[in-house]
mmCIF file of C-alpha atoms in Angstrom:
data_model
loop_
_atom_site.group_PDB
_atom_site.id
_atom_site.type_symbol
_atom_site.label_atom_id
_atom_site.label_comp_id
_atom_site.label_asym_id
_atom_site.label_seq_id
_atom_site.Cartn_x
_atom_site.Cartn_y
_atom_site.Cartn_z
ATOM 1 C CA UNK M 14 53.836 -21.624 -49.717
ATOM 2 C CA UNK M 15 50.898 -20.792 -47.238
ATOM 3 C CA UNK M 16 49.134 -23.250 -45.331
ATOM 4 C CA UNK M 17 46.059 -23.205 -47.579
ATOM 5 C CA UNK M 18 46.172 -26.007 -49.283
ATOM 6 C CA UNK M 19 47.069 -29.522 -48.777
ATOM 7 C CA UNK M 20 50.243 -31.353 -50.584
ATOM 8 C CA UNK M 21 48.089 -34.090 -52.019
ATOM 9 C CA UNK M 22 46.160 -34.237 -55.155
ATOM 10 C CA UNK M 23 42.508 -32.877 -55.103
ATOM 11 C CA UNK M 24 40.361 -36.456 -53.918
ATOM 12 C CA UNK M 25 37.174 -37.694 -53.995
ATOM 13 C CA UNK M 26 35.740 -36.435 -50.764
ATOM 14 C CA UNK M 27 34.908 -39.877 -49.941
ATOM 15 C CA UNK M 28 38.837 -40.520 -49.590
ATOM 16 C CA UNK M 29 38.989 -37.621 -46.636
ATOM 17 C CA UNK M 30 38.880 -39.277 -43.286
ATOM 18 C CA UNK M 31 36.377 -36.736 -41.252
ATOM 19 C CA UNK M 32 33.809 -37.482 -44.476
ATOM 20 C CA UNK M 33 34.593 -41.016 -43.629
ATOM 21 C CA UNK M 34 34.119 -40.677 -39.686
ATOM 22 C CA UNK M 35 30.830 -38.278 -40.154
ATOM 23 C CA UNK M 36 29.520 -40.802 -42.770
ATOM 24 C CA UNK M 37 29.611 -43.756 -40.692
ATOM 25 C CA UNK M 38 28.219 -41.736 -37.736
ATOM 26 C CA UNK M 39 31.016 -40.881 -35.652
ATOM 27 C CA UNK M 40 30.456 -39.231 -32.048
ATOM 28 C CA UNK M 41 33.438 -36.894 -31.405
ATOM 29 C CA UNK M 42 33.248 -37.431 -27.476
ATOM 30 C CA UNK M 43 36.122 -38.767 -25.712
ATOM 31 C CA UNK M 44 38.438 -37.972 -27.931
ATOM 32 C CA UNK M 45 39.673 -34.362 -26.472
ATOM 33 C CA UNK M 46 43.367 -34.689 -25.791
ATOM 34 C CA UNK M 47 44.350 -34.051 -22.226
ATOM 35 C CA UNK M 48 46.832 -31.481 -21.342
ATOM 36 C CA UNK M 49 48.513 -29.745 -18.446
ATOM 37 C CA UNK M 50 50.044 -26.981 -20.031
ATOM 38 C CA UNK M 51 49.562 -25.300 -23.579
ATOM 39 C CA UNK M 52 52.862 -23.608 -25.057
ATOM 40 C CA UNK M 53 51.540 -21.627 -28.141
ATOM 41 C CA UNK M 54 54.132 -19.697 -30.344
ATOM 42 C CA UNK M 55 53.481 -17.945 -33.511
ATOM 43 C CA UNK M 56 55.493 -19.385 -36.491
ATOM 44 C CA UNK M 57 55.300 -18.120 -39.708
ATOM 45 C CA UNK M 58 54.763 -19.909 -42.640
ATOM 46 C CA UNK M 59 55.540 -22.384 -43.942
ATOM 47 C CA UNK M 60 54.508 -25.439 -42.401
ATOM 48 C CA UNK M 61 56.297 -28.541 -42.607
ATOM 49 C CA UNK M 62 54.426 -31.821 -41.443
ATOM 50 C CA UNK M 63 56.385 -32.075 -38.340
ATOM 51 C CA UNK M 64 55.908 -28.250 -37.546
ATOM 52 C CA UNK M 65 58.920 -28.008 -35.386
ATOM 53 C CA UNK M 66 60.800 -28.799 -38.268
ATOM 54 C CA UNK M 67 59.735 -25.886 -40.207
ATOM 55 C CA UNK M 68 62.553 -23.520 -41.886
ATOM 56 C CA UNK M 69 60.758 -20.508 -39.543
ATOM 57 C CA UNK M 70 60.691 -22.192 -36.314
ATOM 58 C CA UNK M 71 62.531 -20.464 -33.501
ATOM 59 C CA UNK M 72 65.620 -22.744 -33.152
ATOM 60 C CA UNK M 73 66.281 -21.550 -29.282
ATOM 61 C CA UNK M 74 62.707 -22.389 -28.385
ATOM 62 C CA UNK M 75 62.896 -25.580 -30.539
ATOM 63 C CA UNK M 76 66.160 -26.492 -27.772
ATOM 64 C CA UNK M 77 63.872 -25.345 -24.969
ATOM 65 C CA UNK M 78 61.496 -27.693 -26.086
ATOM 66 C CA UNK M 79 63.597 -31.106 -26.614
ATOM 67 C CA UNK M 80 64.922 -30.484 -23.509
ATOM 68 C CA UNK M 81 61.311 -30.168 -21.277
ATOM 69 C CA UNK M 82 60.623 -33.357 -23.423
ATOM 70 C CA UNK M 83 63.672 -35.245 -22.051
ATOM 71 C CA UNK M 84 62.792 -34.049 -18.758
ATOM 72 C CA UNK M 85 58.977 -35.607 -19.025
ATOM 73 C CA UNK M 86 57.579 -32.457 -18.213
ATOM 74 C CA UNK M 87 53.803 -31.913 -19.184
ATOM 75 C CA UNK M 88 53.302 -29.549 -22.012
ATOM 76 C CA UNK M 89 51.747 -29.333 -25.514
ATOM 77 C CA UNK M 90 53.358 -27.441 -28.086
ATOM 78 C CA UNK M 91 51.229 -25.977 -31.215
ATOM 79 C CA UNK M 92 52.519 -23.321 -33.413
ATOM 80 C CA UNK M 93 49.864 -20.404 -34.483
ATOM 81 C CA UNK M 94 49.586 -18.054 -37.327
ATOM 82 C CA UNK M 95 47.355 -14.857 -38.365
ATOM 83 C CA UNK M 96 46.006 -13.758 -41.806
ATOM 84 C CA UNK M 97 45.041 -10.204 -40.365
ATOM 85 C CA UNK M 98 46.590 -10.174 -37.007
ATOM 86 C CA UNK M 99 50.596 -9.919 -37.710
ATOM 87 C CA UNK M 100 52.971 -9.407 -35.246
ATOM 88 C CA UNK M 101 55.281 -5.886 -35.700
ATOM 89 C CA UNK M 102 58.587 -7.261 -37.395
ATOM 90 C CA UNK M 103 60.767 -8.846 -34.453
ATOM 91 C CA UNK M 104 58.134 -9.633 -32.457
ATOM 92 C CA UNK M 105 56.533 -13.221 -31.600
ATOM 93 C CA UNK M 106 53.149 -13.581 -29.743
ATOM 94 C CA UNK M 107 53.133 -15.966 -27.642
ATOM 95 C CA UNK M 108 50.164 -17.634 -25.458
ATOM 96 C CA UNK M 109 50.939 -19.711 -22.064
ATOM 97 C CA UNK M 110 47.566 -21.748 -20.521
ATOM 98 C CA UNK M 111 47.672 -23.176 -17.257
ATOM 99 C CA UNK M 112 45.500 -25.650 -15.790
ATOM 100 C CA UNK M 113 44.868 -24.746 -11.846
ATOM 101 C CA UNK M 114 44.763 -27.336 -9.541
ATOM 102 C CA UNK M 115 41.171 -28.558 -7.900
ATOM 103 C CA UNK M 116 38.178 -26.982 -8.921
ATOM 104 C CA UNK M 117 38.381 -25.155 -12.334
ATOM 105 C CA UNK M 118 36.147 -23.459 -15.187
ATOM 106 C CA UNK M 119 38.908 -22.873 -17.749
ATOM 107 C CA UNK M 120 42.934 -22.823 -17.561
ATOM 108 C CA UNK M 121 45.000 -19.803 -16.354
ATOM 109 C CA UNK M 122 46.109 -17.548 -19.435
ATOM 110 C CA UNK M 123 48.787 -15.227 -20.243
ATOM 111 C CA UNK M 124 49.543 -13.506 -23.162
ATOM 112 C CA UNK M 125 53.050 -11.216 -24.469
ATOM 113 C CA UNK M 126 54.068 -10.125 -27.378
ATOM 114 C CA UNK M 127 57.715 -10.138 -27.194
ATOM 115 C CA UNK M 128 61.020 -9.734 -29.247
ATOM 116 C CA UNK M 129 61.349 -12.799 -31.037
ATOM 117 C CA UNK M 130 64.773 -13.665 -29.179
ATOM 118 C CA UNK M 131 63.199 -13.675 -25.811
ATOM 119 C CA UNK M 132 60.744 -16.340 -26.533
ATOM 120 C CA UNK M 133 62.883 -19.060 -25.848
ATOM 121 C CA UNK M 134 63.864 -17.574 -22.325
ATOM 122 C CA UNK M 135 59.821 -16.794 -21.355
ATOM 123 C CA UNK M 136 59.313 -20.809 -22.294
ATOM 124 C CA UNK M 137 61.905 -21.956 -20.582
ATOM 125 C CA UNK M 138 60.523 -20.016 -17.249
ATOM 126 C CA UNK M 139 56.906 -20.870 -17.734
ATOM 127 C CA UNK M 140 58.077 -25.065 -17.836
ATOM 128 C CA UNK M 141 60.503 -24.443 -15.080
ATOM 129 C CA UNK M 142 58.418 -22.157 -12.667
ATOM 130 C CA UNK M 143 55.825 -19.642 -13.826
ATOM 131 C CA UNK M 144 55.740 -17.698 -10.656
ATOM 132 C CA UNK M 145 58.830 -16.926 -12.044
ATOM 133 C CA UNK M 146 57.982 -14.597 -15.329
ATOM 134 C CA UNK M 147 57.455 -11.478 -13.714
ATOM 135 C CA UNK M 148 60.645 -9.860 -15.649
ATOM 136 C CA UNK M 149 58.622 -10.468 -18.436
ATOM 137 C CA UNK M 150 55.655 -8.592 -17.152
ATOM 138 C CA UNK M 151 56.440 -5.645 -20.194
ATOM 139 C CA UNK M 152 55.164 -7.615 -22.979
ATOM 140 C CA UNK M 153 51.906 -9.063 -20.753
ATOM 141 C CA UNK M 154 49.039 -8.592 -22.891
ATOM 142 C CA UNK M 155 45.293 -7.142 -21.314
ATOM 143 C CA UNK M 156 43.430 -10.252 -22.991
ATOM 144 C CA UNK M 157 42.137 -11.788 -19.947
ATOM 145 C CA UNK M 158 38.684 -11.594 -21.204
ATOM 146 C CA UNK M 159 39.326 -12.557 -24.551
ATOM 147 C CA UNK M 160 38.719 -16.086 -25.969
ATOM 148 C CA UNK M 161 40.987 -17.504 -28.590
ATOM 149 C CA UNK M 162 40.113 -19.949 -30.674
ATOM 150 C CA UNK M 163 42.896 -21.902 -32.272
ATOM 151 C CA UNK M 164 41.384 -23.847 -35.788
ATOM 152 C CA UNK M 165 43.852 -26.972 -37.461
ATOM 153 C CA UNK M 166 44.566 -25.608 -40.830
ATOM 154 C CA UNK M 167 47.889 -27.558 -41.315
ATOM 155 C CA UNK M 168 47.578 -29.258 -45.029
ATOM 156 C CA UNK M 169 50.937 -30.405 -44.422
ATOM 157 C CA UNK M 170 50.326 -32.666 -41.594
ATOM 158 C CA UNK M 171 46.485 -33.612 -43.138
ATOM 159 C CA UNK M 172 44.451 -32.950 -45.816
ATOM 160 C CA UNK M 173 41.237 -32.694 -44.276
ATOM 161 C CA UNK M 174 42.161 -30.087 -41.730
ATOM 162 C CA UNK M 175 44.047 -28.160 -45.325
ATOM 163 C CA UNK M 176 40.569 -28.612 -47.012
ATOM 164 C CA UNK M 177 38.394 -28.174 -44.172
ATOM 165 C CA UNK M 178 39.918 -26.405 -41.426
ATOM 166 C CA UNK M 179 40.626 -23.486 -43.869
ATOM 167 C CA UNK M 180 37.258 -23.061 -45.103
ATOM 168 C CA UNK M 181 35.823 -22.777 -41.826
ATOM 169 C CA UNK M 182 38.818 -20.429 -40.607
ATOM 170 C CA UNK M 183 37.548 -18.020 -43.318
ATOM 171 C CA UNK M 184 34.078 -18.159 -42.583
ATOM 172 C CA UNK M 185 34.901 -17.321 -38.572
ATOM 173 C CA UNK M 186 37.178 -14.413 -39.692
ATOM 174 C CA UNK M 187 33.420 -13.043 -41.705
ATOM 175 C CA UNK M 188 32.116 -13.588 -38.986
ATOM 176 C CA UNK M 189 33.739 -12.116 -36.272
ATOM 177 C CA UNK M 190 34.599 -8.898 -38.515
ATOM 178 C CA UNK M 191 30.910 -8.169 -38.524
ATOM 179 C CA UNK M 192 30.875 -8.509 -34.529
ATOM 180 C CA UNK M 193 34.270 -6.531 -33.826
ATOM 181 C CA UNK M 194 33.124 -6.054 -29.926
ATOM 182 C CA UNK M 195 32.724 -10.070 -29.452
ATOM 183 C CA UNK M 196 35.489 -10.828 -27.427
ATOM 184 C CA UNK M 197 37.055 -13.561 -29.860
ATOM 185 C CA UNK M 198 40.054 -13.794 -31.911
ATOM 186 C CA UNK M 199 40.385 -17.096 -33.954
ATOM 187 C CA UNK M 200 43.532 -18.659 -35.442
ATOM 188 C CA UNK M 201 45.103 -20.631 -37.407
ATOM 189 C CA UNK M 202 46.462 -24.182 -35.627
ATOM 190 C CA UNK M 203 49.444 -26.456 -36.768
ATOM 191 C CA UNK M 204 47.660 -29.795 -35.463
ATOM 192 C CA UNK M 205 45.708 -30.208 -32.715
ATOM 193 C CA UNK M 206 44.959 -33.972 -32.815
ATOM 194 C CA UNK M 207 42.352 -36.194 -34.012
ATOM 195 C CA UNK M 208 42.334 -34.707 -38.454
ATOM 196 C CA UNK M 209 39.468 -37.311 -38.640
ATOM 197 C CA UNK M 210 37.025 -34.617 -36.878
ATOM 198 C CA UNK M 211 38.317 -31.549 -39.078
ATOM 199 C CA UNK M 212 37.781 -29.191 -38.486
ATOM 200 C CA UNK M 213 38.605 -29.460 -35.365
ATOM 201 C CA UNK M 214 39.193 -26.630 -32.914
ATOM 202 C CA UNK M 215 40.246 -25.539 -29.762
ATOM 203 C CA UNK M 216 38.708 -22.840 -27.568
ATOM 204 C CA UNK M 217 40.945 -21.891 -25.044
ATOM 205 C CA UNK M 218 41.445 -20.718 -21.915
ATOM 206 C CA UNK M 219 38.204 -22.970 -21.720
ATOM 207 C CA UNK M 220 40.015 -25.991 -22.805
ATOM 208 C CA UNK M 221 37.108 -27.531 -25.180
ATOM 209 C CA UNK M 222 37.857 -29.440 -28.091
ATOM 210 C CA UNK M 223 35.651 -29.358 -31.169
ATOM 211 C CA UNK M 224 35.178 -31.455 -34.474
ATOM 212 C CA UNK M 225 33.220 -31.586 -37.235
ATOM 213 C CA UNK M 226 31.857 -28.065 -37.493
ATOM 214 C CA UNK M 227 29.849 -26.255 -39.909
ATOM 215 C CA UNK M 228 28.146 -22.639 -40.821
ATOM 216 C CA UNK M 229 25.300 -23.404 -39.299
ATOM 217 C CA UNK M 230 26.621 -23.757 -35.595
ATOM 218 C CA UNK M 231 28.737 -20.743 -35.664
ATOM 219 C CA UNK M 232 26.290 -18.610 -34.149
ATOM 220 C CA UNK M 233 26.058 -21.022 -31.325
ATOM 221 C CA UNK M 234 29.803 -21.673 -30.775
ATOM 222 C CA UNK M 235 31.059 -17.986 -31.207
ATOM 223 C CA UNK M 236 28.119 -16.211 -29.739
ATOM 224 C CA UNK M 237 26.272 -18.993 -27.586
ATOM 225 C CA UNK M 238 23.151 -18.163 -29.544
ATOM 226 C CA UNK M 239 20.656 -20.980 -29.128
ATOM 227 C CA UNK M 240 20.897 -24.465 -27.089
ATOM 228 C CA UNK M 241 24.164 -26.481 -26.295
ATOM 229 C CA UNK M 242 22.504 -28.751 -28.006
ATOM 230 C CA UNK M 243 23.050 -27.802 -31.446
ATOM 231 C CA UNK M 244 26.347 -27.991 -31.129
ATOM 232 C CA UNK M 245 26.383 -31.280 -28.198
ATOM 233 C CA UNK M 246 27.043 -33.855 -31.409
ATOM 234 C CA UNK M 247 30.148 -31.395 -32.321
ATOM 235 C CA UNK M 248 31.982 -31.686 -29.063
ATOM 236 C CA UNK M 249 35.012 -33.398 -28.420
ATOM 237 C CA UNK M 250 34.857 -32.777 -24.563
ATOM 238 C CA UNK M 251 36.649 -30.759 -22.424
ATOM 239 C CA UNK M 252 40.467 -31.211 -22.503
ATOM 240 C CA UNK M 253 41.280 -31.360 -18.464
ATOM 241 C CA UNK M 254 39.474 -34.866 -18.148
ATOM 242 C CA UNK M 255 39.856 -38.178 -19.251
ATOM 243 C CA UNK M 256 37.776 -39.662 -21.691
ATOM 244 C CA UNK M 257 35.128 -41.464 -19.833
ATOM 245 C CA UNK M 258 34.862 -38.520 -17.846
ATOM 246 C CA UNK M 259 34.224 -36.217 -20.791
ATOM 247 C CA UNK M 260 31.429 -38.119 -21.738
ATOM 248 C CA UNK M 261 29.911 -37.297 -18.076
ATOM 249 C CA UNK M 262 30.564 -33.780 -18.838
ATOM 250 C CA UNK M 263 28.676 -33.564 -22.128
ATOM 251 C CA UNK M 264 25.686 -34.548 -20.201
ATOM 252 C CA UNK M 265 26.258 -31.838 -17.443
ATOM 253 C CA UNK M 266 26.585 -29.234 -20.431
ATOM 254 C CA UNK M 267 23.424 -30.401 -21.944
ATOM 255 C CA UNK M 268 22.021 -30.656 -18.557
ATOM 256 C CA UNK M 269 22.914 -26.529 -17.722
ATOM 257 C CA UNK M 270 23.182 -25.393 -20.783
ATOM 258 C CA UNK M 271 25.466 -21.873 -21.690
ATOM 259 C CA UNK M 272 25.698 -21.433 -17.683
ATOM 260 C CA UNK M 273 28.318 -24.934 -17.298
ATOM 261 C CA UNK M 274 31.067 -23.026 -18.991
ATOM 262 C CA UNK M 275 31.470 -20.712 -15.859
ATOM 263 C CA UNK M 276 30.729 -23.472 -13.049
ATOM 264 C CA UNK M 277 33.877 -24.518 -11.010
ATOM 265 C CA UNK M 278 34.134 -28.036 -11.467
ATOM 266 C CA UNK M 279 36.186 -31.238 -10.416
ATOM 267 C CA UNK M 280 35.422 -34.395 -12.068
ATOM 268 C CA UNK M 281 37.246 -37.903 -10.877
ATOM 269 C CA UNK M 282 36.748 -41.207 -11.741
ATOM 270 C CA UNK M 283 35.372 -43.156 -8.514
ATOM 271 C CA UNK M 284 34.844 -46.806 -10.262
ATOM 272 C CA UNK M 285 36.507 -48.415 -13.300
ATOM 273 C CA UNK M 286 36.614 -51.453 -15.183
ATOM 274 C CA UNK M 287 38.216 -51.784 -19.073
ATOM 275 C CA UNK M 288 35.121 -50.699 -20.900
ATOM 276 C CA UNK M 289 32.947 -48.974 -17.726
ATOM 277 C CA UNK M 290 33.120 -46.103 -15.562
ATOM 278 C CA UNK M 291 31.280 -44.259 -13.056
ATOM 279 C CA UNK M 292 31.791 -40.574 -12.911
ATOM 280 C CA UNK M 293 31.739 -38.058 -9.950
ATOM 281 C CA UNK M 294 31.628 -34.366 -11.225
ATOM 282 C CA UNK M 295 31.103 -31.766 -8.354
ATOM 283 C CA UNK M 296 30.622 -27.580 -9.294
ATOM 284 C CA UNK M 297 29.593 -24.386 -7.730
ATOM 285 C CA UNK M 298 29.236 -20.948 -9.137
ATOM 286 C CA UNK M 299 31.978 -18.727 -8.685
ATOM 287 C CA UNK M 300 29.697 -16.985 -5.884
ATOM 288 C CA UNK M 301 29.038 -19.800 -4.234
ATOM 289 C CA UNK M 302 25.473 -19.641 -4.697
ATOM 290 C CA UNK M 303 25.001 -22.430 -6.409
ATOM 291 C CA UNK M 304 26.566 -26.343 -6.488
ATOM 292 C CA UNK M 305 25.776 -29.707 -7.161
ATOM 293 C CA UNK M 306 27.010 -33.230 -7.947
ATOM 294 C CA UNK M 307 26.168 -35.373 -10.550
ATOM 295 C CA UNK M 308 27.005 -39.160 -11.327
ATOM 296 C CA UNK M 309 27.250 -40.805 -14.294
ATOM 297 C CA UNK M 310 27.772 -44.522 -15.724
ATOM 298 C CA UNK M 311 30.018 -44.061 -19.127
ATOM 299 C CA UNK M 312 30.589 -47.458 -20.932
ATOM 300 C CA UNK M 313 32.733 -47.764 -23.991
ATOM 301 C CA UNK M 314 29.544 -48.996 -26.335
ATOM 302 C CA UNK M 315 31.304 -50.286 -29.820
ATOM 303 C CA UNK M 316 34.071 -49.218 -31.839
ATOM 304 C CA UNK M 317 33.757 -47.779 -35.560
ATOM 305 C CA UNK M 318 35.829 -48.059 -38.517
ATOM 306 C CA UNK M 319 37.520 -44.787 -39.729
ATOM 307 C CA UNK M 320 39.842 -44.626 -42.805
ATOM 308 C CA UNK M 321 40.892 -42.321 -45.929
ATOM 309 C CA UNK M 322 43.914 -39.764 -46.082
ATOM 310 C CA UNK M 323 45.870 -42.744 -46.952
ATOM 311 C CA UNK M 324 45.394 -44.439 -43.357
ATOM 312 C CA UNK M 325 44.533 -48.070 -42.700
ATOM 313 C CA UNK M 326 41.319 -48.321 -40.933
ATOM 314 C CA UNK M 327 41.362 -48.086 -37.459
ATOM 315 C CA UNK M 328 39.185 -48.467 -34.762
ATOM 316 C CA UNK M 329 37.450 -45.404 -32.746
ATOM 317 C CA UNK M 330 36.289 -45.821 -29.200
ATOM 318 C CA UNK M 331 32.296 -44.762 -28.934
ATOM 319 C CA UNK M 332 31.729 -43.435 -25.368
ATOM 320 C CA UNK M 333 27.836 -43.146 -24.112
ATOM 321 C CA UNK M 334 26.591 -42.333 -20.969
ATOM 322 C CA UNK M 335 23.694 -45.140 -19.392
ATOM 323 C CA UNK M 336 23.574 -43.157 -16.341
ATOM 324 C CA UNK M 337 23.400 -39.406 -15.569
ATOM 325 C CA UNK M 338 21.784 -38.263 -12.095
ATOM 326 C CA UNK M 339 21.943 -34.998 -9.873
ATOM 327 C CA UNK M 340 23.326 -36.515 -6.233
ATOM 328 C CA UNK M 341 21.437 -34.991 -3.246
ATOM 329 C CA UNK M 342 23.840 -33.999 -0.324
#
């Protein structure tokens, strides 16, 4: 069975948690999982709930990965599929991101496309040392300048990212086969985190999370046509920082606009209390012709109810920003 659909009955669209969370005015920010390292495999379908459970997973890899997990090292694990991009028969793509230490504009990528049996042995290298992988340099793929974007469309694990993950998966693939020169190649995600923004989706090597998309702000997120603005109440913030920080950073995009993406930055965290923070993000331009600071006062403001898909209600943490200035040096 493809990943198409969800395993529920067909509900009221009131019952789907993202209707829920956009219907009692949700902000997204803040809630961008943070990650060190992104281990992306492609699995073929189908999906169970627990993806790594699925009859198609790679059962060397799935030993790779129990054992990095016992060892506490840093990764995240999401399996990937394509509709129109298959790999030949034996082969596995496979997509390793890095985050580089200090100042950053997106995490380090590689891509191969490999003989399925080797993917275990390429994981295993990239957790234990990924200076390491040059014997796989063969199946190193020239996508360097490519961005992927990696869209939840697991019904298994939710029904809102089965329902609306997919439909917005197909409407990217239209898109992007009528601008075949656009540098982008989207996916579809097992689950990225966080079904009560679906769909939700991840643009890497940039590292940005996003939630609650629709039609009309494709042009801006594929394309960067128009203002960051139209898409500012879509963003889930960028997934190197913490929370409170990503709320700083959503002012620095609006702030900069389209040029942010390819600032160096380094954000910390310089004061904190439970519910307050104040926010030191430093960039320059990758010629050094330009950089800045900015501060920023992020409180935790209220919390708001989310439920449906069967959940209890829970509480979601609202993050605003009281405080936003440009520091002069």
């Amino acid at each position: 069975m493809l990943e198409t659909k969800t395993n529920h009955k067909e509900a009221d669209l009131h019952d789907y948690c993202s209707v829920v969370a956009k219907t009692n005015g949700i902000d997204p920010i803040g809630s961008a999982p943070v990650h060190q390292r992104y281990i992306l495999v492609e699995t073929p379908f189908p999906w169970t709930k627990k993806v790594e459970q699925s009859p198609k997973m790679n059962e060397k890899l799935l030993e790779v990965l129990k054992e990095a997990e016992e060892q506490e090292k840093s990764f995240r694990f999401l399996a990937f599929h394509s509709d129109t991009l298959p790999s030949p028969d034996g082969y596995s793509r496979v997509f390793l991101f890095e985050r580089p230490d200090s100042f950053l504009a997106h995490y380090e990528k590689r891509e191969y496309l490999l003989p399925s049996q080797k993917v275990h042995e390429l994981v295993r290298g990239f957790l234990a040392n990924p200076a390491s992988l040059e014997k796989f340099d063969e199946y190193l793929q020239p996508s360097s300048h490519i961005r992927e974007l990696f869209l939840c469309t697991q019904g298994s694990r939710d029904r809102c990212c089965g329902k609306f993950g997919y439909e917005l998966y197909k409407e990217i693939q239209e898109r992007l086969s009528l601008n075949p020169d656009s540098r982008l190649r989207v996916w579809r995600s097992s689950h990225l985190g966080g079904h009560r923004y679906a769909p939700t989706l991840l643009d890497l090597p940039e590292g940005r999370y996003w939630g609650h998309l629709n039609p009309n702000q494709l042009d801006a997120l594929l394309f960067r046509k128009g203002a960051f603005s139209d898409l500012a109440g879509s963003y889930r913030g960028w997934g190197v920082i913490s929370p409170f920080e990503q709320a700083a950073e959503r002012e620095a995009f609006l702030k900069m606009g389209w040029d942010w993406i390819e600032m160096m930055k380094q954000s910390k965290i310089v004061e904190k209390s439970e519910n307050t923070a104040r926010v030191r993000i430093d960039y320059h331009s990758p010629d050094g012709q330009q950089q800045g600071t900015y501060e920023a006062d992020v409180k935790i403001e209220r919390t708001i109810k989310v439920w449906g898909c069967g959940a209890e209600p829970s509480d979601v943490k609202q993050y605003r920003t009281t405080r936003f200035d440009k520091v002069n040096h």
